[in-house]
mmCIF file of C-alpha atoms and ligand atoms in Angstrom:
data_model
loop_
_atom_site.group_PDB
_atom_site.id
_atom_site.type_symbol
_atom_site.label_atom_id
_atom_site.label_comp_id
_atom_site.label_asym_id
_atom_site.label_seq_id
_atom_site.Cartn_x
_atom_site.Cartn_y
_atom_site.Cartn_z
ATOM 1 C CA MET C 21 -80.292 -75.404 -13.529
ATOM 2 C CA THR C 22 -79.703 -77.992 -16.160
ATOM 3 C CA LEU C 23 -80.666 -76.856 -19.600
ATOM 4 C CA ARG C 24 -83.148 -79.104 -21.473
ATOM 5 C CA VAL C 25 -85.091 -78.809 -24.616
ATOM 6 C CA ASP C 26 -88.952 -78.884 -24.683
ATOM 7 C CA ALA C 27 -89.443 -82.428 -26.069
ATOM 8 C CA ALA C 28 -93.190 -82.068 -26.465
ATOM 9 C CA ARG C 29 -92.719 -78.940 -28.649
ATOM 10 C CA LEU C 30 -90.074 -80.785 -30.675
ATOM 11 C CA HIS C 31 -92.253 -83.869 -31.197
ATOM 12 C CA GLY C 32 -95.181 -81.555 -32.145
ATOM 13 C CA ARG C 33 -93.071 -79.760 -34.831
ATOM 14 C CA ILE C 34 -91.813 -83.194 -36.247
ATOM 15 C CA ALA C 35 -95.504 -84.223 -36.670
ATOM 16 C CA GLU C 36 -96.561 -80.814 -38.138
ATOM 17 C CA LEU C 37 -93.684 -80.747 -40.747
ATOM 18 C CA ALA C 38 -94.544 -84.410 -41.579
ATOM 19 C CA SER C 39 -98.129 -83.355 -42.387
ATOM 20 C CA ILE C 40 -96.763 -81.542 -45.479
ATOM 21 C CA GLY C 41 -96.168 -84.076 -48.216
ATOM 22 C CA ASP C 42 -97.747 -86.797 -46.094
ATOM 23 C CA THR C 43 -97.846 -89.963 -48.306
ATOM 24 C CA GLY C 44 -100.593 -91.499 -46.167
ATOM 25 C CA ASP C 45 -98.494 -94.409 -45.092
ATOM 26 C CA GLY C 46 -96.535 -92.697 -42.346
ATOM 27 C CA GLY C 47 -94.011 -91.338 -44.869
ATOM 28 C CA ASN C 48 -93.173 -88.110 -46.600
ATOM 29 C CA CYS C 49 -92.656 -86.955 -50.034
ATOM 30 C CA ARG C 50 -91.002 -83.524 -50.250
ATOM 31 C CA LEU C 51 -88.654 -83.777 -53.210
ATOM 32 C CA ALA C 52 -86.429 -80.675 -53.511
ATOM 33 C CA LEU C 53 -88.034 -77.560 -54.929
ATOM 34 C CA THR C 54 -91.517 -78.992 -55.267
ATOM 35 C CA ASP C 55 -94.602 -77.229 -53.927
ATOM 36 C CA ASP C 56 -94.467 -79.435 -50.788
ATOM 37 C CA ASP C 57 -90.803 -78.449 -50.293
ATOM 38 C CA LYS C 58 -91.906 -74.848 -50.433
ATOM 39 C CA ALA C 59 -94.711 -75.414 -47.898
ATOM 40 C CA GLY C 60 -92.189 -77.108 -45.554
ATOM 41 C CA ARG C 61 -89.758 -74.204 -45.898
ATOM 42 C CA ASP C 62 -92.581 -71.690 -45.387
ATOM 43 C CA LEU C 63 -93.503 -73.396 -42.096
ATOM 44 C CA LEU C 64 -89.931 -73.325 -40.929
ATOM 45 C CA VAL C 65 -89.447 -69.692 -41.874
ATOM 46 C CA THR C 66 -92.639 -68.760 -39.950
ATOM 47 C CA TRP C 67 -91.298 -70.528 -36.853
ATOM 48 C CA MET C 68 -87.896 -68.782 -37.221
ATOM 49 C CA ARG C 69 -89.572 -65.438 -37.768
ATOM 50 C CA ASP C 70 -91.799 -65.986 -34.703
ATOM 51 C CA LEU C 71 -88.677 -66.643 -32.642
ATOM 52 C CA GLY C 72 -87.026 -63.373 -33.798
ATOM 53 C CA LEU C 73 -84.219 -65.088 -35.772
ATOM 54 C CA ARG C 74 -82.570 -63.327 -38.672
ATOM 55 C CA ILE C 75 -83.562 -65.143 -41.771
ATOM 56 C CA ASP C 76 -81.112 -65.225 -44.658
ATOM 57 C CA ILE C 77 -81.752 -67.009 -47.949
ATOM 58 C CA ASP C 78 -78.910 -67.440 -50.435
ATOM 59 C CA ALA C 79 -78.691 -67.969 -54.184
ATOM 60 C CA ILE C 80 -79.027 -71.721 -54.011
ATOM 61 C CA GLY C 81 -82.009 -71.445 -51.539
ATOM 62 C CA ASN C 82 -80.345 -72.360 -48.320
ATOM 63 C CA ILE C 83 -82.181 -70.845 -45.461
ATOM 64 C CA THR C 84 -80.288 -69.871 -42.259
ATOM 65 C CA GLY C 85 -81.874 -68.523 -39.031
ATOM 66 C CA THR C 86 -79.379 -66.686 -36.852
ATOM 67 C CA TRP C 87 -79.721 -65.506 -33.197
ATOM 68 C CA PRO C 88 -79.205 -62.873 -32.173
ATOM 69 C CA ALA C 89 -80.572 -61.268 -35.267
ATOM 70 C CA ASP C 90 -78.021 -58.540 -35.450
ATOM 71 C CA ALA C 91 -75.010 -60.992 -34.955
ATOM 72 C CA THR C 92 -71.958 -60.372 -37.131
ATOM 73 C CA GLU C 93 -69.498 -62.908 -35.572
ATOM 74 C CA PRO C 94 -69.179 -66.404 -37.101
ATOM 75 C CA PRO C 95 -71.982 -68.496 -35.521
ATOM 76 C CA VAL C 96 -72.004 -71.946 -34.059
ATOM 77 C CA MET C 97 -74.152 -73.631 -36.730
ATOM 78 C CA CYS C 98 -76.385 -76.711 -36.828
ATOM 79 C CA GLY C 99 -78.824 -77.815 -39.365
ATOM 80 C CA SER C 100 -79.760 -80.419 -41.999
ATOM 81 C CA HIS C 101 -82.385 -80.661 -44.773
ATOM 82 C CA ILE C 102 -86.099 -80.933 -45.047
ATOM 83 C CA ASP C 103 -86.217 -82.297 -48.640
ATOM 84 C CA THR C 104 -86.977 -86.045 -48.801
ATOM 85 C CA VAL C 105 -86.558 -88.935 -51.201
ATOM 86 C CA ARG C 106 -89.911 -89.787 -52.955
ATOM 87 C CA THR C 107 -90.661 -92.543 -50.314
ATOM 88 C CA GLY C 108 -89.017 -90.808 -47.405
ATOM 89 C CA GLY C 109 -89.734 -90.910 -43.642
ATOM 90 C CA ARG C 110 -90.310 -88.011 -41.201
ATOM 91 C CA TYR C 111 -86.903 -88.023 -39.433
ATOM 92 C CA ASP C 112 -84.177 -87.979 -42.118
ATOM 93 C CA GLY C 113 -82.912 -84.388 -42.142
ATOM 94 C CA ASN C 114 -86.058 -82.957 -40.444
ATOM 95 C CA LEU C 115 -84.757 -83.975 -37.106
ATOM 96 C CA GLY C 116 -81.528 -82.006 -37.505
ATOM 97 C CA VAL C 117 -83.374 -78.942 -38.565
ATOM 98 C CA LEU C 118 -86.186 -79.048 -36.011
ATOM 99 C CA ALA C 119 -83.918 -80.045 -33.127
ATOM 100 C CA GLY C 120 -81.662 -77.107 -34.069
ATOM 101 C CA LEU C 121 -84.553 -74.734 -33.957
ATOM 102 C CA GLU C 122 -85.522 -76.225 -30.607
ATOM 103 C CA VAL C 123 -81.989 -75.716 -29.259
ATOM 104 C CA ILE C 124 -82.087 -72.016 -30.236
ATOM 105 C CA GLU C 125 -85.662 -71.602 -28.858
ATOM 106 C CA THR C 126 -84.491 -73.087 -25.558
ATOM 107 C CA VAL C 127 -81.345 -70.884 -25.337
ATOM 108 C CA ILE C 128 -83.528 -67.768 -26.027
ATOM 109 C CA THR C 129 -86.410 -68.742 -23.638
ATOM 110 C CA GLN C 130 -84.042 -69.744 -20.808
ATOM 111 C CA GLY C 131 -82.071 -66.531 -21.225
ATOM 112 C CA VAL C 132 -78.697 -68.227 -21.782
ATOM 113 C CA VAL C 133 -75.913 -65.704 -22.507
ATOM 114 C CA LEU C 134 -73.415 -66.979 -25.044
ATOM 115 C CA ALA C 135 -70.269 -65.467 -26.476
ATOM 116 C CA ARG C 136 -71.050 -66.639 -30.064
ATOM 117 C CA PRO C 137 -74.150 -66.400 -32.126
ATOM 118 C CA LEU C 138 -76.148 -69.621 -32.970
ATOM 119 C CA CYS C 139 -77.524 -70.516 -36.446
ATOM 120 C CA VAL C 140 -79.809 -73.218 -37.863
ATOM 121 C CA GLY C 141 -79.519 -73.995 -41.529
ATOM 122 C CA ILE C 142 -81.850 -75.747 -43.960
ATOM 123 C CA PHE C 143 -79.796 -76.899 -46.951
ATOM 124 C CA THR C 144 -81.362 -77.164 -50.361
ATOM 125 C CA ASP C 145 -81.568 -80.557 -52.097
ATOM 126 C CA GLU C 146 -79.587 -82.729 -49.598
ATOM 127 C CA GLU C 147 -81.185 -85.969 -51.045
ATOM 128 C CA GLY C 148 -80.120 -85.451 -54.681
ATOM 129 C CA SER C 149 -83.025 -87.724 -55.734
ATOM 130 C CA ARG C 150 -84.425 -85.052 -57.856
ATOM 131 C CA PHE C 151 -81.357 -82.896 -58.766
ATOM 132 C CA ALA C 152 -77.976 -84.718 -58.523
ATOM 133 C CA PRO C 153 -75.583 -84.461 -56.810
ATOM 134 C CA ASP C 154 -76.765 -84.915 -53.183
ATOM 135 C CA MET C 155 -75.783 -82.395 -50.624
ATOM 136 C CA LEU C 156 -75.982 -79.738 -53.317
ATOM 137 C CA GLY C 157 -77.080 -76.778 -51.088
ATOM 138 C CA SER C 158 -74.322 -77.388 -48.548
ATOM 139 C CA LEU C 159 -71.776 -78.022 -51.356
ATOM 140 C CA VAL C 160 -72.558 -74.611 -52.796
ATOM 141 C CA PHE C 161 -72.616 -73.080 -49.354
ATOM 142 C CA VAL C 162 -68.959 -73.878 -48.841
ATOM 143 C CA GLY C 163 -67.837 -72.993 -52.378
ATOM 144 C CA GLY C 164 -67.500 -76.610 -53.595
ATOM 145 C CA MET C 165 -69.521 -75.790 -56.777
ATOM 146 C CA ALA C 166 -70.288 -72.418 -58.398
ATOM 147 C CA VAL C 167 -73.890 -71.310 -57.993
ATOM 148 C CA GLU C 168 -74.306 -70.817 -61.734
ATOM 149 C CA GLU C 169 -73.293 -74.444 -62.284
ATOM 150 C CA ALA C 170 -75.793 -75.697 -59.641
ATOM 151 C CA LEU C 171 -78.625 -73.586 -61.009
ATOM 152 C CA ASP C 172 -78.298 -75.180 -64.433
ATOM 153 C CA ILE C 173 -78.815 -78.680 -63.188
ATOM 154 C CA THR C 174 -81.886 -80.418 -64.585
ATOM 155 C CA ASP C 175 -84.179 -83.193 -63.235
ATOM 156 C CA ARG C 176 -85.421 -86.235 -65.159
ATOM 157 C CA ASP C 177 -88.155 -84.169 -66.801
ATOM 158 C CA GLY C 178 -85.673 -81.514 -68.051
ATOM 159 C CA LEU C 179 -86.911 -78.923 -65.392
ATOM 160 C CA VAL C 180 -84.028 -76.573 -64.462
ATOM 161 C CA LEU C 181 -83.106 -76.127 -60.856
ATOM 162 C CA GLY C 182 -82.830 -72.407 -61.030
ATOM 163 C CA ASP C 183 -86.256 -72.039 -62.538
ATOM 164 C CA GLU C 184 -87.740 -74.381 -59.840
ATOM 165 C CA LEU C 185 -85.998 -72.458 -57.129
ATOM 166 C CA ALA C 186 -87.329 -69.115 -58.435
ATOM 167 C CA ARG C 187 -90.825 -70.686 -58.921
ATOM 168 C CA ILE C 188 -91.069 -71.577 -55.192
ATOM 169 C CA GLY C 189 -89.787 -68.226 -54.232
ATOM 170 C CA TYR C 190 -86.459 -69.333 -52.598
ATOM 171 C CA ALA C 191 -83.918 -67.843 -54.957
ATOM 172 C CA GLY C 192 -82.409 -65.576 -52.302
ATOM 173 C CA PRO C 193 -80.170 -62.547 -52.499
ATOM 174 C CA LEU C 194 -77.145 -63.776 -50.451
ATOM 175 C CA PRO C 195 -74.193 -64.874 -52.542
ATOM 176 C CA CYS C 196 -72.249 -68.227 -52.165
ATOM 177 C CA PRO C 197 -69.922 -69.319 -50.758
ATOM 178 C CA ARG C 198 -71.466 -68.108 -47.518
ATOM 179 C CA ALA C 199 -69.454 -66.853 -44.583
ATOM 180 C CA THR C 200 -67.649 -69.696 -42.696
ATOM 181 C CA PRO C 201 -69.338 -70.625 -39.399
ATOM 182 C CA HIS C 202 -67.300 -71.028 -36.271
ATOM 183 C CA ALA C 203 -68.258 -74.779 -36.057
ATOM 184 C CA TYR C 204 -71.055 -77.049 -37.387
ATOM 185 C CA VAL C 205 -72.895 -79.923 -35.660
ATOM 186 C CA GLU C 206 -75.670 -81.966 -37.109
ATOM 187 C CA LEU C 207 -78.043 -84.292 -35.307
ATOM 188 C CA HIS C 208 -79.342 -87.064 -37.589
ATOM 189 C CA VAL C 209 -81.060 -90.424 -37.350
ATOM 190 C CA GLU C 210 -78.488 -93.270 -38.000
ATOM 191 C CA GLN C 211 -80.557 -94.761 -40.796
ATOM 192 C CA GLY C 212 -78.745 -98.017 -40.210
ATOM 193 C CA PRO C 213 -78.866 -100.853 -37.671
ATOM 194 C CA VAL C 214 -75.735 -100.376 -35.641
ATOM 195 C CA LEU C 215 -76.915 -98.291 -32.609
ATOM 196 C CA GLU C 216 -80.147 -100.171 -32.143
ATOM 197 C CA SER C 217 -78.485 -103.609 -32.424
ATOM 198 C CA THR C 218 -75.863 -102.683 -29.912
ATOM 199 C CA GLY C 219 -78.334 -100.958 -27.466
ATOM 200 C CA THR C 220 -76.560 -97.677 -27.843
ATOM 201 C CA THR C 221 -78.358 -94.266 -27.604
ATOM 202 C CA ILE C 222 -75.812 -91.862 -29.044
ATOM 203 C CA GLY C 223 -73.423 -92.207 -32.037
ATOM 204 C CA ALA C 224 -70.394 -90.071 -32.111
ATOM 205 C CA VAL C 225 -69.865 -89.995 -35.961
ATOM 206 C CA THR C 226 -66.216 -90.417 -36.960
ATOM 207 C CA GLY C 227 -66.604 -89.746 -40.752
ATOM 208 C CA ILE C 228 -68.637 -90.416 -43.792
ATOM 209 C CA GLN C 229 -67.936 -92.901 -46.605
ATOM 210 C CA GLY C 230 -67.095 -91.803 -50.105
ATOM 211 C CA ILE C 231 -69.905 -91.672 -52.627
ATOM 212 C CA SER C 232 -69.858 -92.417 -56.377
ATOM 213 C CA TRP C 233 -73.079 -92.029 -58.329
ATOM 214 C CA GLN C 234 -73.208 -92.883 -62.006
ATOM 215 C CA GLU C 235 -75.990 -92.840 -64.579
ATOM 216 C CA ILE C 236 -75.435 -95.471 -67.147
ATOM 217 C CA THR C 237 -77.373 -95.430 -70.522
ATOM 218 C CA ILE C 238 -77.367 -98.614 -72.596
ATOM 219 C CA THR C 239 -78.569 -98.397 -76.222
ATOM 220 C CA GLY C 240 -79.376 -101.603 -78.126
ATOM 221 C CA GLN C 241 -82.161 -102.281 -80.537
ATOM 222 C CA PRO C 242 -85.878 -102.505 -79.712
ATOM 223 C CA ASN C 243 -87.397 -105.475 -81.616
ATOM 224 C CA HIS C 244 -90.194 -108.001 -81.642
ATOM 225 C CA ALA C 245 -90.120 -110.315 -78.460
ATOM 226 C CA GLY C 246 -91.674 -113.201 -80.433
ATOM 227 C CA THR C 247 -89.743 -113.185 -83.650
ATOM 228 C CA THR C 248 -86.267 -112.020 -82.735
ATOM 229 C CA PRO C 249 -83.933 -114.980 -82.270
ATOM 230 C CA MET C 250 -81.945 -114.818 -79.036
ATOM 231 C CA HIS C 251 -78.592 -114.666 -80.802
ATOM 232 C CA LEU C 252 -79.576 -111.664 -82.853
ATOM 233 C CA ARG C 253 -80.799 -109.533 -79.912
ATOM 234 C CA ARG C 254 -79.125 -106.320 -78.716
ATOM 235 C CA ASP C 255 -81.001 -106.299 -75.467
ATOM 236 C CA ALA C 256 -80.466 -103.192 -73.308
ATOM 237 C CA GLY C 257 -82.550 -104.708 -70.492
ATOM 238 C CA LEU C 258 -80.363 -107.821 -70.245
ATOM 239 C CA VAL C 259 -77.165 -105.674 -70.007
ATOM 240 C CA ALA C 260 -78.775 -103.563 -67.309
ATOM 241 C CA ALA C 261 -79.439 -106.643 -65.281
ATOM 242 C CA GLN C 262 -75.920 -107.947 -65.801
ATOM 243 C CA ILE C 263 -74.512 -104.602 -64.615
ATOM 244 C CA ALA C 264 -76.581 -104.919 -61.450
ATOM 245 C CA VAL C 265 -75.368 -108.469 -60.815
ATOM 246 C CA ALA C 266 -71.804 -107.479 -61.404
ATOM 247 C CA ALA C 267 -71.954 -104.598 -58.952
ATOM 248 C CA ARG C 268 -73.426 -106.934 -56.302
ATOM 249 C CA GLU C 269 -70.744 -109.576 -57.065
ATOM 250 C CA LEU C 270 -68.071 -106.789 -56.649
ATOM 251 C CA THR C 271 -69.228 -106.081 -53.105
ATOM 252 C CA ASP C 272 -68.846 -109.774 -52.340
ATOM 253 C CA THR C 273 -65.074 -109.634 -53.032
ATOM 254 C CA SER C 274 -62.638 -108.634 -50.278
ATOM 255 C CA SER C 275 -61.384 -105.592 -52.341
ATOM 256 C CA GLY C 276 -64.882 -104.399 -53.493
ATOM 257 C CA PRO C 277 -66.816 -101.488 -52.225
ATOM 258 C CA ASN C 278 -68.711 -101.588 -49.046
ATOM 259 C CA VAL C 279 -72.056 -101.221 -50.783
ATOM 260 C CA ALA C 280 -73.317 -100.896 -54.389
ATOM 261 C CA THR C 281 -76.911 -100.178 -55.425
ATOM 262 C CA VAL C 282 -78.879 -100.062 -58.757
ATOM 263 C CA GLY C 283 -81.751 -97.957 -57.396
ATOM 264 C CA ARG C 284 -83.281 -96.754 -60.580
ATOM 265 C CA LEU C 285 -83.826 -98.596 -63.879
ATOM 266 C CA ASP C 286 -85.908 -97.244 -66.751
ATOM 267 C CA LEU C 287 -86.496 -99.485 -69.801
ATOM 268 C CA HIS C 288 -87.682 -98.250 -73.236
ATOM 269 C CA PRO C 289 -90.141 -98.758 -74.653
ATOM 270 C CA ASP C 290 -91.141 -100.562 -71.464
ATOM 271 C CA LEU C 291 -93.445 -103.007 -73.093
ATOM 272 C CA VAL C 292 -94.226 -106.723 -72.536
ATOM 273 C CA ASN C 293 -93.497 -107.821 -76.128
ATOM 274 C CA VAL C 294 -90.677 -105.568 -77.154
ATOM 275 C CA VAL C 295 -86.967 -106.265 -76.548
ATOM 276 C CA ALA C 296 -85.654 -103.243 -74.564
ATOM 277 C CA GLY C 297 -83.779 -100.838 -76.888
ATOM 278 C CA ARG C 298 -82.687 -98.491 -74.139
ATOM 279 C CA ALA C 299 -82.010 -98.817 -70.402
ATOM 280 C CA ILE C 300 -81.060 -96.049 -68.090
ATOM 281 C CA LEU C 301 -79.902 -97.121 -64.607
ATOM 282 C CA THR C 302 -78.138 -95.584 -61.631
ATOM 283 C CA LEU C 303 -75.215 -97.073 -59.804
ATOM 284 C CA ASP C 304 -74.547 -95.867 -56.303
ATOM 285 C CA MET C 305 -71.260 -97.258 -54.818
ATOM 286 C CA ARG C 306 -69.797 -96.235 -51.467
ATOM 287 C CA ASP C 307 -66.701 -97.010 -49.366
ATOM 288 C CA ILE C 308 -64.719 -95.362 -46.540
ATOM 289 C CA ASP C 309 -61.550 -95.928 -48.531
ATOM 290 C CA ASP C 310 -61.353 -93.718 -51.574
ATOM 291 C CA ALA C 311 -58.852 -96.078 -53.343
ATOM 292 C CA VAL C 312 -61.273 -98.979 -53.058
ATOM 293 C CA LEU C 313 -64.063 -96.723 -54.551
ATOM 294 C CA ALA C 314 -61.827 -95.601 -57.469
ATOM 295 C CA ALA C 315 -60.853 -99.210 -58.186
ATOM 296 C CA ALA C 316 -64.562 -100.218 -58.108
ATOM 297 C CA GLU C 317 -65.371 -97.416 -60.653
ATOM 298 C CA GLU C 318 -62.539 -98.763 -62.884
ATOM 299 C CA HIS C 319 -63.745 -102.329 -62.482
ATOM 300 C CA MET C 320 -67.321 -101.445 -63.420
ATOM 301 C CA ALA C 321 -66.024 -99.486 -66.540
ATOM 302 C CA ILE C 322 -64.206 -102.595 -67.702
ATOM 303 C CA ILE C 323 -67.320 -104.796 -67.135
ATOM 304 C CA CYS C 324 -69.452 -102.306 -69.010
ATOM 305 C CA ALA C 325 -67.091 -102.420 -72.002
ATOM 306 C CA GLU C 326 -67.123 -106.233 -72.006
ATOM 307 C CA LEU C 327 -70.881 -106.353 -71.783
ATOM 308 C CA ALA C 328 -71.282 -103.837 -74.585
ATOM 309 C CA ALA C 329 -69.076 -105.910 -76.892
ATOM 310 C CA ASP C 330 -70.884 -109.154 -76.006
ATOM 311 C CA GLU C 331 -74.420 -107.844 -76.664
ATOM 312 C CA GLN C 332 -73.552 -105.335 -79.377
ATOM 313 C CA VAL C 333 -74.914 -102.321 -77.454
ATOM 314 C CA THR C 334 -73.371 -99.047 -76.559
ATOM 315 C CA ILE C 335 -72.952 -97.918 -73.037
ATOM 316 C CA GLU C 336 -72.543 -94.261 -71.949
ATOM 317 C CA THR C 337 -71.750 -93.326 -68.397
ATOM 318 C CA ARG C 338 -72.282 -89.950 -66.686
ATOM 319 C CA SER C 339 -71.072 -89.087 -63.233
ATOM 320 C CA LEU C 340 -73.889 -87.690 -61.008
ATOM 321 C CA ALA C 341 -71.946 -87.333 -57.823
ATOM 322 C CA ARG C 342 -68.396 -88.140 -56.605
ATOM 323 C CA PHE C 343 -67.405 -87.263 -53.092
ATOM 324 C CA GLU C 344 -64.330 -88.406 -51.228
ATOM 325 C CA PRO C 345 -64.628 -89.978 -47.803
ATOM 326 C CA VAL C 346 -64.544 -87.436 -44.846
ATOM 327 C CA ALA C 347 -63.128 -87.834 -41.441
ATOM 328 C CA PHE C 348 -64.639 -85.510 -38.917
ATOM 329 C CA ASP C 349 -62.518 -83.237 -36.632
ATOM 330 C CA GLU C 350 -61.178 -85.490 -33.822
ATOM 331 C CA ASP C 351 -61.955 -82.870 -31.171
ATOM 332 C CA MET C 352 -65.545 -82.782 -32.298
ATOM 333 C CA VAL C 353 -65.923 -86.493 -32.128
ATOM 334 C CA ARG C 354 -64.532 -86.528 -28.587
ATOM 335 C CA LEU C 355 -66.827 -83.668 -27.619
ATOM 336 C CA VAL C 356 -69.895 -85.496 -28.781
ATOM 337 C CA GLU C 357 -68.684 -88.535 -26.881
ATOM 338 C CA ASP C 358 -68.036 -86.496 -23.673
ATOM 339 C CA VAL C 359 -71.431 -84.722 -23.776
ATOM 340 C CA ALA C 360 -73.244 -87.961 -24.335
ATOM 341 C CA ILE C 361 -71.465 -89.543 -21.363
ATOM 342 C CA ILE C 362 -72.210 -86.461 -19.153
ATOM 343 C CA HIS C 363 -75.898 -86.949 -20.131
ATOM 344 C CA GLY C 364 -75.751 -90.579 -18.887
ATOM 345 C CA HIS C 365 -76.149 -92.108 -22.369
ATOM 346 C CA SER C 366 -74.347 -95.093 -23.934
ATOM 347 C CA VAL C 367 -72.251 -93.840 -26.815
ATOM 348 C CA MET C 368 -70.170 -95.417 -29.589
ATOM 349 C CA HIS C 369 -67.989 -94.114 -32.427
ATOM 350 C CA LEU C 370 -69.225 -95.161 -35.842
ATOM 351 C CA PRO C 371 -68.858 -93.963 -39.469
ATOM 352 C CA SER C 372 -71.887 -92.816 -41.480
ATOM 353 C CA GLY C 373 -73.132 -94.838 -44.398
ATOM 354 C CA ALA C 374 -75.269 -91.995 -45.647
ATOM 355 C CA GLY C 375 -74.240 -88.705 -47.052
ATOM 356 C CA HIS C 376 -74.838 -85.600 -44.913
ATOM 357 C CA ASP C 377 -74.501 -81.831 -45.145
ATOM 358 C CA ALA C 378 -71.925 -82.097 -42.288
ATOM 359 C CA GLN C 379 -69.457 -83.604 -44.819
ATOM 360 C CA MET C 380 -69.586 -80.375 -46.830
ATOM 361 C CA LEU C 381 -69.329 -78.117 -43.875
ATOM 362 C CA ALA C 382 -66.286 -80.225 -42.715
ATOM 363 C CA ARG C 383 -64.417 -78.688 -45.686
ATOM 364 C CA VAL C 384 -64.488 -75.182 -44.034
ATOM 365 C CA CYS C 385 -64.900 -75.499 -40.255
ATOM 366 C CA PRO C 386 -64.582 -78.104 -37.436
ATOM 367 C CA SER C 387 -67.744 -80.220 -37.892
ATOM 368 C CA GLY C 388 -69.307 -83.241 -36.160
ATOM 369 C CA MET C 389 -72.394 -85.344 -36.116
ATOM 370 C CA VAL C 390 -74.665 -86.935 -33.516
ATOM 371 C CA PHE C 391 -76.555 -90.039 -34.433
ATOM 372 C CA VAL C 392 -79.635 -91.532 -32.639
ATOM 373 C CA PRO C 393 -80.948 -94.998 -33.331
ATOM 374 C CA SER C 394 -83.263 -95.867 -36.246
ATOM 375 C CA VAL C 395 -85.736 -98.613 -35.348
ATOM 376 C CA GLY C 396 -84.990 -101.618 -37.470
ATOM 377 C CA GLY C 397 -82.252 -99.705 -39.316
ATOM 378 C CA ILE C 398 -84.963 -98.571 -41.706
ATOM 379 C CA SER C 399 -84.605 -95.286 -43.717
ATOM 380 C CA HIS C 400 -85.585 -93.806 -47.012
ATOM 381 C CA ASN C 401 -88.822 -95.658 -46.303
ATOM 382 C CA PRO C 402 -92.153 -94.454 -44.829
ATOM 383 C CA ALA C 403 -91.596 -96.874 -41.895
ATOM 384 C CA GLU C 404 -88.513 -94.878 -40.772
ATOM 385 C CA TYR C 405 -88.952 -94.294 -37.029
ATOM 386 C CA THR C 406 -86.806 -93.108 -34.087
ATOM 387 C CA ARG C 407 -88.166 -93.452 -30.583
ATOM 388 C CA GLU C 408 -89.292 -90.279 -28.813
ATOM 389 C CA GLU C 409 -86.807 -90.713 -25.938
ATOM 390 C CA HIS C 410 -83.948 -91.028 -28.496
ATOM 391 C CA VAL C 411 -85.235 -87.859 -30.272
ATOM 392 C CA GLU C 412 -85.140 -86.080 -26.923
ATOM 393 C CA ALA C 413 -81.712 -87.547 -25.974
ATOM 394 C CA GLY C 414 -80.176 -86.451 -29.258
ATOM 395 C CA ALA C 415 -81.705 -82.971 -29.007
ATOM 396 C CA ASN C 416 -80.398 -82.409 -25.621
ATOM 397 C CA VAL C 417 -76.901 -83.536 -26.660
ATOM 398 C CA LEU C 418 -77.110 -81.156 -29.549
ATOM 399 C CA LEU C 419 -78.105 -78.339 -27.142
ATOM 400 C CA GLU C 420 -75.213 -78.881 -24.912
ATOM 401 C CA LEU C 421 -72.737 -79.232 -27.839
ATOM 402 C CA MET C 422 -73.910 -75.916 -29.229
ATOM 403 C CA VAL C 423 -73.815 -74.198 -25.893
ATOM 404 C CA ARG C 424 -70.277 -75.430 -25.183
ATOM 405 C CA LEU C 425 -69.096 -74.409 -28.623
ATOM 406 C CA ALA C 426 -70.604 -70.941 -28.242
ATOM 407 C CA GLU C 427 -69.398 -70.222 -24.713
HETATM 408 C C1 LIG P 10 -78.078 -88.865 -49.204
HETATM 409 O O1 LIG P 10 -78.414 -88.436 -48.208
HETATM 410 C C2 LIG P 10 -77.575 -90.253 -49.377
HETATM 411 O O2 LIG P 10 -76.801 -90.739 -48.488
HETATM 412 O O3 LIG P 10 -78.014 -90.895 -50.293
HETATM 413 MN MN1 LIG P 11 -80.406 -86.935 -44.351
HETATM 414 MN MN1 LIG P 12 -81.773 -89.155 -46.997
#
């Protein structure tokens, strides 16, 4: 008998999780460690408990559900995240977690006997939109950052991660780094246009591009918009705009980074008739080649110094995240491809533009990722959508991958 997930149950759970933090426009807002993140976690923990999984919560709030509950061997692990950006969709992260749960439920209800335990993980604060860096929970899981350091991170309002984690009741007893899994596989929506535009159902992900996040604070002089002559201005808003343009221009050069984004810009005092005295912006740059990314960081530092001198402002830069590019285990990439072909799907190799928990797990165990198409390549947007047949195809590929790795 061919093993298949219960697609209706999976679609039902995607909808039920999406009802928590529903933004009313098809999207989701479950920023990390908010009340809605807690409600989403509570729902997943209920489902895991009903299935008889062993639930473990660690000091950074990662939740794992393991089957059999008394397993001691390193498990074949899958997972992802259920936190979202403020204007998120219902698939990013959620699919990997819910499909993982579905895989384990299928194995249990079908009475499949495996040599290794299975585990599904929900990693804390993958998005990093509230507490930078991104992939924080999985970073701490593998020992890439000490728990104490992570718990001290603050959000924009000065709220401390450790306090927020305790407030929602997910500061768990298990220490980090956690025990190393046997292998890790993550199903995720592509969040880009490649699979859809090539008519491909499954992506065998080869790696993840490097990420550089910086917060840039520009301090000039707030002054009257009507009376201050242009040549006497120290305009932080102007410099912020020039930095955004310089980053875009850098991507247009042959040696520039693949992508660059100024996604956040706060001006102070933020008034129609006052020259901005302070600007705080974020710069996200990514490339598959770490040397290109490093050169882009250097280039932007030089540009900032020139702009600061020209406009008589000061510029301070703080690193929010810096992760090198990751190449996934070649055997895992091949296995994803083989399984997709056996299932009769079109498949292609592609790198990931987005960051994922799998890039952290790749530091400690063979790791791989399965992508399914995103309609219109839209993500981090309420309109994010993946067709039901692609959700089902991805979940069945994940099922077979986990079974093979656990046999
Ligand atoms: C995080 O998931 C990112 O790629 O921004
Ligand atoms: Mn994600
Ligand atoms: Mn995301």
